mmCIF file of C-alpha atoms in Angstrom:
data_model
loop_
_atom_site.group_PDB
_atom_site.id
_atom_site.type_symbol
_atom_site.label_atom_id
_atom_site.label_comp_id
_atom_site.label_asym_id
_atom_site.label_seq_id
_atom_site.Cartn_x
_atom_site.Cartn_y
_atom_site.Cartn_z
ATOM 1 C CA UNK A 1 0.000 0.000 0.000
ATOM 2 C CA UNK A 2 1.444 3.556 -0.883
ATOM 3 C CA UNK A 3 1.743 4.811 2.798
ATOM 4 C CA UNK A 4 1.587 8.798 0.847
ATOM 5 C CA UNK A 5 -1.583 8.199 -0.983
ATOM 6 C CA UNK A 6 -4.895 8.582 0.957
ATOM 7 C CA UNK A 7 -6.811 5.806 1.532
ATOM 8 C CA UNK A 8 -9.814 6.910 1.466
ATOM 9 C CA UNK A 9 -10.267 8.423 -2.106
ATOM 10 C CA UNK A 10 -11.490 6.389 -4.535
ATOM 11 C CA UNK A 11 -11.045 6.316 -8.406
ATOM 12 C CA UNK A 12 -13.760 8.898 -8.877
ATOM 13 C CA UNK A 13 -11.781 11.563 -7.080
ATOM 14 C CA UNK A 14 -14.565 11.511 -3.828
ATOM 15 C CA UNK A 15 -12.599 11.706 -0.533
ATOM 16 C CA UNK A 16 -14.517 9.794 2.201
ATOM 17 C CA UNK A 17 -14.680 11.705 5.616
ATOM 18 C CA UNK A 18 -17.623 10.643 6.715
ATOM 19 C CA UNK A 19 -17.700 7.204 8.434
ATOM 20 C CA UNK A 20 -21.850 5.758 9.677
ATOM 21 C CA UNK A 21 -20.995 3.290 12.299
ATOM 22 C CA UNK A 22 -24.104 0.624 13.158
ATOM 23 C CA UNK A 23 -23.842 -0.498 16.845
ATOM 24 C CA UNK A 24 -26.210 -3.129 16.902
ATOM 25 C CA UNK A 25 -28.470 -4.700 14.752
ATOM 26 C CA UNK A 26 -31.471 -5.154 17.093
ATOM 27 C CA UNK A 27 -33.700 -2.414 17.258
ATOM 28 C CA UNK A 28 -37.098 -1.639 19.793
ATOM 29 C CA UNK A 29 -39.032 -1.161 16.442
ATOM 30 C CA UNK A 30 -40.287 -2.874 13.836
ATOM 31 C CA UNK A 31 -40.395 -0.395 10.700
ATOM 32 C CA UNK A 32 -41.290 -2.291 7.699
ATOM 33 C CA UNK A 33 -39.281 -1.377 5.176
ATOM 34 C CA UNK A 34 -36.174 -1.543 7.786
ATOM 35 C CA UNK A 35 -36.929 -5.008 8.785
ATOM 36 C CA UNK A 36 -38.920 -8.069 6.853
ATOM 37 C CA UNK A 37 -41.607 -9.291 8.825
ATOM 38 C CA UNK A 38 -39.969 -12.804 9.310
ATOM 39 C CA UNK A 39 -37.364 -10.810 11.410
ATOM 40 C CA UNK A 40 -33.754 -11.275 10.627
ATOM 41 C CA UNK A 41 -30.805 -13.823 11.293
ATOM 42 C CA UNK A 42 -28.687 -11.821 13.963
ATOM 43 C CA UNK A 43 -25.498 -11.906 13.855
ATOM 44 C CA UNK A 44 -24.069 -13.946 17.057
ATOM 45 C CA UNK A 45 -22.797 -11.418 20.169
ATOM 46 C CA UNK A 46 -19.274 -12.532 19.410
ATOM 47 C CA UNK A 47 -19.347 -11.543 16.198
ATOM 48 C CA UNK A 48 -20.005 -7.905 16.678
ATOM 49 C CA UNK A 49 -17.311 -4.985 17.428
ATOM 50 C CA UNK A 50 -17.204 -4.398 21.098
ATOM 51 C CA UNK A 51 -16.501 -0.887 22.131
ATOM 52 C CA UNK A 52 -12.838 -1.209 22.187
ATOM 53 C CA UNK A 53 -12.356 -2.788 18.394
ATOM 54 C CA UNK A 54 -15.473 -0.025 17.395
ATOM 55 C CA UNK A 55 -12.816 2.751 18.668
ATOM 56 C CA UNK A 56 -9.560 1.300 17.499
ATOM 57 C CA UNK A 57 -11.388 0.987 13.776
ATOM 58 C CA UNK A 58 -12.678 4.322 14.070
ATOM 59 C CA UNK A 59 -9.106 5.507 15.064
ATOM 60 C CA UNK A 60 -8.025 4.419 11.463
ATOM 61 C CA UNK A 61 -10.438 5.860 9.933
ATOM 62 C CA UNK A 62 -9.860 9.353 11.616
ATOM 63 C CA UNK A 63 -5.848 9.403 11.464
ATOM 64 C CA UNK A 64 -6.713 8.849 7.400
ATOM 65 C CA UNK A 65 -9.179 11.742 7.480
ATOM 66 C CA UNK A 66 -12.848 11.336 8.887
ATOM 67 C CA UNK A 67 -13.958 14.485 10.703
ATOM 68 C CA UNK A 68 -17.140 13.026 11.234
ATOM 69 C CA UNK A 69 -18.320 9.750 12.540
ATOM 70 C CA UNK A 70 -22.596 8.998 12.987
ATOM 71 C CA UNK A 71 -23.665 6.522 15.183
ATOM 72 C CA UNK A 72 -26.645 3.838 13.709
ATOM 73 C CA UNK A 73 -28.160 0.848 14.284
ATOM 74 C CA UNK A 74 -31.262 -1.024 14.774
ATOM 75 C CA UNK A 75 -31.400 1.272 17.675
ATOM 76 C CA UNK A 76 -27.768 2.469 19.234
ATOM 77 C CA UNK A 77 -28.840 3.569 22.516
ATOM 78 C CA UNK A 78 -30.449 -0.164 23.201
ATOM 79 C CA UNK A 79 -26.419 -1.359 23.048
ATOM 80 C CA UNK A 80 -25.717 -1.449 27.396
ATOM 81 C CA UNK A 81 -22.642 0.122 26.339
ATOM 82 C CA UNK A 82 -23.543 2.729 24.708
ATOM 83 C CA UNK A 83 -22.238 5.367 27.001
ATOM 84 C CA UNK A 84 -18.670 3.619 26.855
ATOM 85 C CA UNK A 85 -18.645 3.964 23.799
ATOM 86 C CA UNK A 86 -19.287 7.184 22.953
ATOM 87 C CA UNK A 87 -16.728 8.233 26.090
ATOM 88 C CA UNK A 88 -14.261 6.500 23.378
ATOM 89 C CA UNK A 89 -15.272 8.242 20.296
ATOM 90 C CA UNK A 90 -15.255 11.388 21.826
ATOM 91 C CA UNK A 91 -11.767 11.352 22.649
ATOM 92 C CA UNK A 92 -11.315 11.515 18.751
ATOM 93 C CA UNK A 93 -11.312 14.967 16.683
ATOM 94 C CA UNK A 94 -14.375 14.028 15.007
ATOM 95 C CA UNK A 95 -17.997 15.595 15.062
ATOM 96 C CA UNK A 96 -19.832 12.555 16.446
ATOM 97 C CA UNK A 97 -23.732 12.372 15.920
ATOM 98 C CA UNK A 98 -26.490 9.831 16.292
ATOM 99 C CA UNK A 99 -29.556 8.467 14.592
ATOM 100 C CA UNK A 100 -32.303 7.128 16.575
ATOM 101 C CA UNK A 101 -35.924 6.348 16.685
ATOM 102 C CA UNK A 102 -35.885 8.099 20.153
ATOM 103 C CA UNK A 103 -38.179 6.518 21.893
ATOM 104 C CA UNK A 104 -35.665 5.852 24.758
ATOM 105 C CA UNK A 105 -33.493 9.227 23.843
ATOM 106 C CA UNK A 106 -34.910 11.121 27.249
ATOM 107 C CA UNK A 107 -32.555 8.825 29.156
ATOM 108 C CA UNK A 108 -29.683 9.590 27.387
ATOM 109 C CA UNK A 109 -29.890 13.801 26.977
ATOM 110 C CA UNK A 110 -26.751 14.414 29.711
ATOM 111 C CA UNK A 111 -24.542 11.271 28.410
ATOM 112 C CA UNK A 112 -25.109 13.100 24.985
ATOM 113 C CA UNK A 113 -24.478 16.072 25.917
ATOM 114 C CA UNK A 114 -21.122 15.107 28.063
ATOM 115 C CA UNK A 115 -19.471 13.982 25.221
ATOM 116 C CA UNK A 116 -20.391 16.355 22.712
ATOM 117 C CA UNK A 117 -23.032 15.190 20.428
ATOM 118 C CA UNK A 118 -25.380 17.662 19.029
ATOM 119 C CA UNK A 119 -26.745 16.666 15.431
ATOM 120 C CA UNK A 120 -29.791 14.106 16.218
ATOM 121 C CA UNK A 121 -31.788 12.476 13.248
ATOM 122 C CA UNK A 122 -34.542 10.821 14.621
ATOM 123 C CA UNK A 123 -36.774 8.512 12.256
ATOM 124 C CA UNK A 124 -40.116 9.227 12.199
ATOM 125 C CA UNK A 125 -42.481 8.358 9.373
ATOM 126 C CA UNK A 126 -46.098 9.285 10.223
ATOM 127 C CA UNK A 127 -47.662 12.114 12.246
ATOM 128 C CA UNK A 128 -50.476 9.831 13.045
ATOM 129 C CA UNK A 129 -50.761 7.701 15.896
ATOM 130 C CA UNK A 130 -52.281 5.083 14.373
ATOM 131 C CA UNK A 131 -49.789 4.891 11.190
ATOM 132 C CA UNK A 132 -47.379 5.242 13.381
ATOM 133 C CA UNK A 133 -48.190 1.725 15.032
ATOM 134 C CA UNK A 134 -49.029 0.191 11.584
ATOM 135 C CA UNK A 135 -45.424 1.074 10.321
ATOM 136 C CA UNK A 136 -43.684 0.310 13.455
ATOM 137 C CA UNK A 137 -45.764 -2.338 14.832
ATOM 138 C CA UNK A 138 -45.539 -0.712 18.389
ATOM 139 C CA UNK A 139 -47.188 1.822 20.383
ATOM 140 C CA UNK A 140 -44.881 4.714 21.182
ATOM 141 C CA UNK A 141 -45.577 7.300 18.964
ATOM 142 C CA UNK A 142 -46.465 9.928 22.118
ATOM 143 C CA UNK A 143 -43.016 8.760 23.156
ATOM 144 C CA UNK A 144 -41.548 9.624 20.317
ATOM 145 C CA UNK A 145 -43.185 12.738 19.505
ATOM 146 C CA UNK A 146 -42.751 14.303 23.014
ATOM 147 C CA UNK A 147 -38.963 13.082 22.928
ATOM 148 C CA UNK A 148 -38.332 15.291 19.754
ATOM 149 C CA UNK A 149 -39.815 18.449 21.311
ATOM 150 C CA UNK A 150 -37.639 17.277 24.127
ATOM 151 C CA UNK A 151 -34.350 17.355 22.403
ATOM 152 C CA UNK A 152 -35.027 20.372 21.042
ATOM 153 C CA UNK A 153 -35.722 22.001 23.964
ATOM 154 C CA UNK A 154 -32.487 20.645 25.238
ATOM 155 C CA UNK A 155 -30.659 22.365 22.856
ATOM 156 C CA UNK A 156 -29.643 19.960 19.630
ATOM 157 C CA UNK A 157 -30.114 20.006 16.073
ATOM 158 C CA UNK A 158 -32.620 17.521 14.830
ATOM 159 C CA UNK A 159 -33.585 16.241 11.787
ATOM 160 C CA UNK A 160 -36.744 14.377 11.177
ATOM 161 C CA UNK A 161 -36.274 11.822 8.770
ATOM 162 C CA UNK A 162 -39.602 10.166 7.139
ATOM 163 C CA UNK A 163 -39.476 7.755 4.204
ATOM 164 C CA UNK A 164 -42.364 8.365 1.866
ATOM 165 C CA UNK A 165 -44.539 5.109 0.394
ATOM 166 C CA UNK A 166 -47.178 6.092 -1.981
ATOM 167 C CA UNK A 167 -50.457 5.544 -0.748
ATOM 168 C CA UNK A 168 -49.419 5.168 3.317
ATOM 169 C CA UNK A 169 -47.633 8.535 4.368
ATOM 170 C CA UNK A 170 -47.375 10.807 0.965
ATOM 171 C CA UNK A 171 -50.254 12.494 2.015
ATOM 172 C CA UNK A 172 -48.703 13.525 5.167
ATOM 173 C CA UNK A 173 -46.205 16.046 3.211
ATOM 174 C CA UNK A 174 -47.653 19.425 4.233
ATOM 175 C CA UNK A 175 -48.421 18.199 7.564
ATOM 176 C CA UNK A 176 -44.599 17.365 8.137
ATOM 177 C CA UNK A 177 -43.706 20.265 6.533
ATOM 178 C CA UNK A 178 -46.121 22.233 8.940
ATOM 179 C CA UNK A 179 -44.305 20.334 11.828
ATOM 180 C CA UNK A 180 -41.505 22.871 11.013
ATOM 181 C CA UNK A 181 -43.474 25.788 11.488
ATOM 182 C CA UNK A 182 -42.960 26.579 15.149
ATOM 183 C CA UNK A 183 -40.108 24.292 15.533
ATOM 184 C CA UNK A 184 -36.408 25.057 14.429
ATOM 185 C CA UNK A 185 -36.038 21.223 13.204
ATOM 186 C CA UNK A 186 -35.413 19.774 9.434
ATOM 187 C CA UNK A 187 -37.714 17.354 8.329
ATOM 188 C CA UNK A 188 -36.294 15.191 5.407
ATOM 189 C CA UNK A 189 -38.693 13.400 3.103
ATOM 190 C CA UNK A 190 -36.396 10.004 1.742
ATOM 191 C CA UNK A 191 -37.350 8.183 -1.540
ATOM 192 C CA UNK A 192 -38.075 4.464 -0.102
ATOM 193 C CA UNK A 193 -35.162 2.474 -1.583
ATOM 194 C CA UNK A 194 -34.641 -1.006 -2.040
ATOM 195 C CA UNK A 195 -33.651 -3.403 0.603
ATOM 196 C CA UNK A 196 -33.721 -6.915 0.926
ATOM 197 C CA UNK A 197 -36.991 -8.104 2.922
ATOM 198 C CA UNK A 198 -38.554 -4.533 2.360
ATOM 199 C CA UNK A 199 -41.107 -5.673 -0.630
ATOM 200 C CA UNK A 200 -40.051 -2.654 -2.425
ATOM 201 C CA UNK A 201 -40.775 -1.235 -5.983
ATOM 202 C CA UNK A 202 -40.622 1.380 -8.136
ATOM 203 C CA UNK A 203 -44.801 2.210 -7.683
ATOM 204 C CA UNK A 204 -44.344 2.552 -4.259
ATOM 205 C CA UNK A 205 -41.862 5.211 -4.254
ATOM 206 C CA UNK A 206 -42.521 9.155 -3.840
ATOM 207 C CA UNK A 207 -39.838 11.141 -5.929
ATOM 208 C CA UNK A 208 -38.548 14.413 -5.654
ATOM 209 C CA UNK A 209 -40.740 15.834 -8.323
ATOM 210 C CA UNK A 210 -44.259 14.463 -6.580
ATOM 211 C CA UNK A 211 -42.907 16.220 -2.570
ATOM 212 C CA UNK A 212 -42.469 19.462 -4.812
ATOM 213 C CA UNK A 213 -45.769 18.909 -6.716
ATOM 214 C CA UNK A 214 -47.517 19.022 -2.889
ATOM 215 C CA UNK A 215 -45.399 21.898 -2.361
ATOM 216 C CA UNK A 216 -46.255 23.915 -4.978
ATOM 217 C CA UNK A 217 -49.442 23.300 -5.213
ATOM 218 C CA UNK A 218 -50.346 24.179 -1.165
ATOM 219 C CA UNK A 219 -47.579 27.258 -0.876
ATOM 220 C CA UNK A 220 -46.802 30.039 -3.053
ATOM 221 C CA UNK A 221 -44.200 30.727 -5.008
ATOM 222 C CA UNK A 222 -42.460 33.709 -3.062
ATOM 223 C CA UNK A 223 -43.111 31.654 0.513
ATOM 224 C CA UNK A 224 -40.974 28.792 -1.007
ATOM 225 C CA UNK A 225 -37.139 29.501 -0.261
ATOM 226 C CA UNK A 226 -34.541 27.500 -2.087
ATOM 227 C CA UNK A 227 -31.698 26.806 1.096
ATOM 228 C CA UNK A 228 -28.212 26.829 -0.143
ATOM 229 C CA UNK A 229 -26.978 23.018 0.201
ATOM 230 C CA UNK A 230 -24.001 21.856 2.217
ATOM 231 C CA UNK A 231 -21.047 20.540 0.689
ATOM 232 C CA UNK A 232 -21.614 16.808 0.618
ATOM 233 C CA UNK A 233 -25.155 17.205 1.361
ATOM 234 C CA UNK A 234 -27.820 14.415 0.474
ATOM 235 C CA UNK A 235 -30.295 16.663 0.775
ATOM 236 C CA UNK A 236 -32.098 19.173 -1.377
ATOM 237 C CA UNK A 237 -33.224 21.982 1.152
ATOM 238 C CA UNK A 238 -35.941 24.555 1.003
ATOM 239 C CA UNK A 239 -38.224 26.299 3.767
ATOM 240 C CA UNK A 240 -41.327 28.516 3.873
ATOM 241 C CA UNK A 241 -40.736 31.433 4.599
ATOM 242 C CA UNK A 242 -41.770 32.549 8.253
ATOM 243 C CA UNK A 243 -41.398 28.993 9.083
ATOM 244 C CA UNK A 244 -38.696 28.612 12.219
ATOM 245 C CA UNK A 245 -37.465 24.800 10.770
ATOM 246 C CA UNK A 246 -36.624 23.615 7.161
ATOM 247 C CA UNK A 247 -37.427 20.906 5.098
ATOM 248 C CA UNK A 248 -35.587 18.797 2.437
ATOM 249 C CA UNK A 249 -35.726 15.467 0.178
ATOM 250 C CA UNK A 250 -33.216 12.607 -0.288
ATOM 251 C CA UNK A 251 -33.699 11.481 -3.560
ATOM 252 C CA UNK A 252 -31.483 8.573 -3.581
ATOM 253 C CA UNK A 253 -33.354 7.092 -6.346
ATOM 254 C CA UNK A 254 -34.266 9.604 -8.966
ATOM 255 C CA UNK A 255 -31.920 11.947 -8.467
ATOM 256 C CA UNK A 256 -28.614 10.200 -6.849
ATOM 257 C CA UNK A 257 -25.940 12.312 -4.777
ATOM 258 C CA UNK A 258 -23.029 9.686 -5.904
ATOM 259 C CA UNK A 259 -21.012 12.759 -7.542
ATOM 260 C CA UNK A 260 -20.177 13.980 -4.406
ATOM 261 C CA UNK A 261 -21.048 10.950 -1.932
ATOM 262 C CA UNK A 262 -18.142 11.124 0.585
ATOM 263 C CA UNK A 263 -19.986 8.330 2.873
ATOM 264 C CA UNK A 264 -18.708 4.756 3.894
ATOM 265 C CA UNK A 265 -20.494 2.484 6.312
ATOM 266 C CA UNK A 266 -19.274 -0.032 8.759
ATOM 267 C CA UNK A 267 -21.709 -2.804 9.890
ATOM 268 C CA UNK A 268 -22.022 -3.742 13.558
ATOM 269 C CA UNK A 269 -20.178 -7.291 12.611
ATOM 270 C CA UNK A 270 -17.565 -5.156 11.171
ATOM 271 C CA UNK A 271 -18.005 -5.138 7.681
ATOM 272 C CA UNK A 272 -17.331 -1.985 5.414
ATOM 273 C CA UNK A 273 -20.026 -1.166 2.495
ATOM 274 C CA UNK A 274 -18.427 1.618 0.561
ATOM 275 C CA UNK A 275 -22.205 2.107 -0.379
ATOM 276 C CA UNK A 276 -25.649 1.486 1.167
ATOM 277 C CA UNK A 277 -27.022 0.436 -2.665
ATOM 278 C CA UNK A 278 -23.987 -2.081 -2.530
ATOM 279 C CA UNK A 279 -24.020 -5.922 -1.675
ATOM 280 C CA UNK A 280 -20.285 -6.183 -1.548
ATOM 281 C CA UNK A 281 -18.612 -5.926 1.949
ATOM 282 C CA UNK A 282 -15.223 -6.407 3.381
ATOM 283 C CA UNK A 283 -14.158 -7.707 6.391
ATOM 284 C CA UNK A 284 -12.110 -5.229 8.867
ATOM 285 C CA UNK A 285 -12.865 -7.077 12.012
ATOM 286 C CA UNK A 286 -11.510 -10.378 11.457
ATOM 287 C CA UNK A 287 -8.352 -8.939 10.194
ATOM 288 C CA UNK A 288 -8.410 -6.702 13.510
ATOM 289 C CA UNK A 289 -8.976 -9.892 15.598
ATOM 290 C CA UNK A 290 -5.985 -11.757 13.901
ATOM 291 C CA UNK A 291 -3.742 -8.774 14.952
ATOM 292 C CA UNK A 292 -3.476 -7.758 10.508
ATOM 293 C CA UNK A 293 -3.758 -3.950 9.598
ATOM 294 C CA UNK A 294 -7.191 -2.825 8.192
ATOM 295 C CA UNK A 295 -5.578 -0.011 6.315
ATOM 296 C CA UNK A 296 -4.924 -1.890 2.927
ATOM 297 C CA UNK A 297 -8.766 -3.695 3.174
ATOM 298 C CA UNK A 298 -10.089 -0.499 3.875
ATOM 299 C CA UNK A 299 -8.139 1.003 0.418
ATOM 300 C CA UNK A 300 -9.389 -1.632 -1.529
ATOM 301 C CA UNK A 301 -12.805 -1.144 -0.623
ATOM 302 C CA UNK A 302 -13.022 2.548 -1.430
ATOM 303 C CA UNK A 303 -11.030 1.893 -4.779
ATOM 304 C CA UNK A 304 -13.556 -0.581 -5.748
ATOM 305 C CA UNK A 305 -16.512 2.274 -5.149
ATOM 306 C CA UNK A 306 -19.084 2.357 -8.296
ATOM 307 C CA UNK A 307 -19.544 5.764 -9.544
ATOM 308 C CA UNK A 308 -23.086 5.419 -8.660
ATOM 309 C CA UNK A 309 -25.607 3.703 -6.655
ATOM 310 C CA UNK A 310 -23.411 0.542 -5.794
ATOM 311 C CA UNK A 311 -23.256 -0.130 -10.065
ATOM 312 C CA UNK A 312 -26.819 0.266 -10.200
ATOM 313 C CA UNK A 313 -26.704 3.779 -12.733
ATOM 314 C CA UNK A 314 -30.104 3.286 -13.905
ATOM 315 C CA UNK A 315 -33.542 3.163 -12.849
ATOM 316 C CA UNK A 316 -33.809 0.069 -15.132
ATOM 317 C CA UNK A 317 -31.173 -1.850 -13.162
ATOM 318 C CA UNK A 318 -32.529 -0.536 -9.698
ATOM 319 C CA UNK A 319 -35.867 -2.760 -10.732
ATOM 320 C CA UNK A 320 -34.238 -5.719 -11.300
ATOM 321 C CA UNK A 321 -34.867 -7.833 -7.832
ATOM 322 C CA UNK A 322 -31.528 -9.814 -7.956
ATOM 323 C CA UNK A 323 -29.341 -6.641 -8.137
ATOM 324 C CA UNK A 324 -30.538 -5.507 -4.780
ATOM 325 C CA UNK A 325 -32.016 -8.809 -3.085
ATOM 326 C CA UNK A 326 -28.612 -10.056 -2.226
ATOM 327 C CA UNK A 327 -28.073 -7.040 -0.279
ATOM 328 C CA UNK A 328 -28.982 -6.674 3.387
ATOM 329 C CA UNK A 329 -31.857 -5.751 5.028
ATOM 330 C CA UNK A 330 -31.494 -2.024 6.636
ATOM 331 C CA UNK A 331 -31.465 -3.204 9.981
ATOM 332 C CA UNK A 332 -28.546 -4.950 9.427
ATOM 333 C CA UNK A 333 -26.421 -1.738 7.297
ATOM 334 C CA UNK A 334 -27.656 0.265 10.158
ATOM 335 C CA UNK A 335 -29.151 3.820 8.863
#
């Protein structure tokens, strides 16, 4: 390996400084396009990071340039060691954040705070109670919903993430984007993507064109603000005007972010995915465990990046079941 060249840039020119690590692969929901409804084969305890190998692999990762490392699961803060671990991240000069479904969050606000995490996206895909327990097949959408007011009351950033499904939640666009109105949060509308388990296709998918076709036809056009991305960003932002939050779509589908992806995942079993559309994966813990670098697996892994969507560069390929099928369910990339 050429110790000058950086490791984490693949052939496309895209540096990677952004590293999602998933903690755990259980969760204390049951979304249904996270998780099949069989459940899934969990990985045995032994075979996922503990804290230590989590921090020593993050290390790497950070000493060949991450500056910012988000914490996924299942559900992170169900992991008992959860505040060990992020004691151990935060000792690293990285901006460390967390997704989670928060319906256990209120127990966590001062361990959060202590070690510096401010950016919260919380998943939360229907403003309505019952929804809420059809898509999650469990009751805590009062938890949830108070927990978000919570946070930001406590002071952090939060982003509400809701995937759209035609026909379940699309018709809840304004009234997320209304959620934003009094409230200095993002909500980001995600185009439901293909997972293994998740019975997706293309007809049940809300695109970027369709949020903006509720948008424009409820608000007008001079209470519509264009945002100016961030570099990096997935995210197309706008707000209306007068509104305290934002609001933005992640069209992973119809409108991919691959130029300037600069993402790579690690799995909870320790497994890099240089993308969440890919089914390839390659082993860093093992080679941790036998006492081998990870610095040449992780090279190889970013050099063998697609230039978009895991190989998938058409909307004709992203139908095809067998491209996708042999990846793993969400649960198990971790979010």
């Amino acid at each position: 390996m050429d110790k000058h060249k950086n490791i984490l840039q693949d052939t496309h020119g895209r540096d990677h400084a952004y590293l999602r690590i998933s903690l755990i692969e259980r969760c204390n929901l049951r979304c249904t396009y996270c998780m099949p409804e069989e459940g899934v084969k969990l990985s045995p305890k032994s075979d996922l990071m503990t804290y230590e190998e989590i921090y020593d692999i993050a290390k790497t990762f950070v000493d060949h340039g991450v500056t910012k490392i988000r914490l996924t699961g299942g559900e992170p803060l169900i992991r008992k060691d959860i505040p060990v671990i992020l004691e151990k991240l935060a000792t690293l000069p990285v901006e460390l954040s967390i997704t989670s479904n928060a319906v256990i969050i209120d127990k966590f606000i001062d361990i959060l705070k202590t070690n510096g995490v401010k950016k919260i996206n919380v998943s939360l895909d229907s403003l309505d109670e019952a929804k809420f327990k059809h898509i999650t097949r469990r009751h805590e959408f009062k938890k949830v919903y108070n927990n978000i007011l919570l946070l930001v009351e406590e002071g952090f950033t939060v982003k509400v993430n809701a995937v759209l499904m035609k026909g379940f939640n699309d018709n809840e666009i304004i009234d997320f984007i209304n959620f934003t109105k009094d409230l200095p949060i993002t909500v980001r509308f995600i185009e439901f993507m293909p997972f293994d388990g998740n019975k997706w296709d293309m007809s049940k998918m809300v695109s970027y064109a369709e949020v903006m076709t509720y948008v424009n036809t409820t608000y007008k056009d001079n209470q519509i603000e264009r945002l100016q991305d961030a570099p990096n960003d997935t995210s197309k932002n706008y707000k209306i005007k007068g509104y305290k939050g934002s609001f933005a779509i992640i069209s992973s589908v119809t409108n991919p972010f691959c130029d300037s992806c600069n993402r790579l995942r690690l799995t909870a079993n320790g497994q890099l995915k240089n993308c969440l559309f890919s089914s390839g994966e390659s082993d860093l813990l093992s080679a941790l465990r036998n006492g081998n670098s990870i610095e040449a697996i992780i090279q190889k892994a970013v050099q063998a990046k697609f230039k978009v969507r895991g190989g998938m560069n058409t909307l004709e390929k992203l139908k095809e079941p067998k491209l996708h099928n042999n990846n793993r369910s969400m649960i198990t990339i971790g979010g």
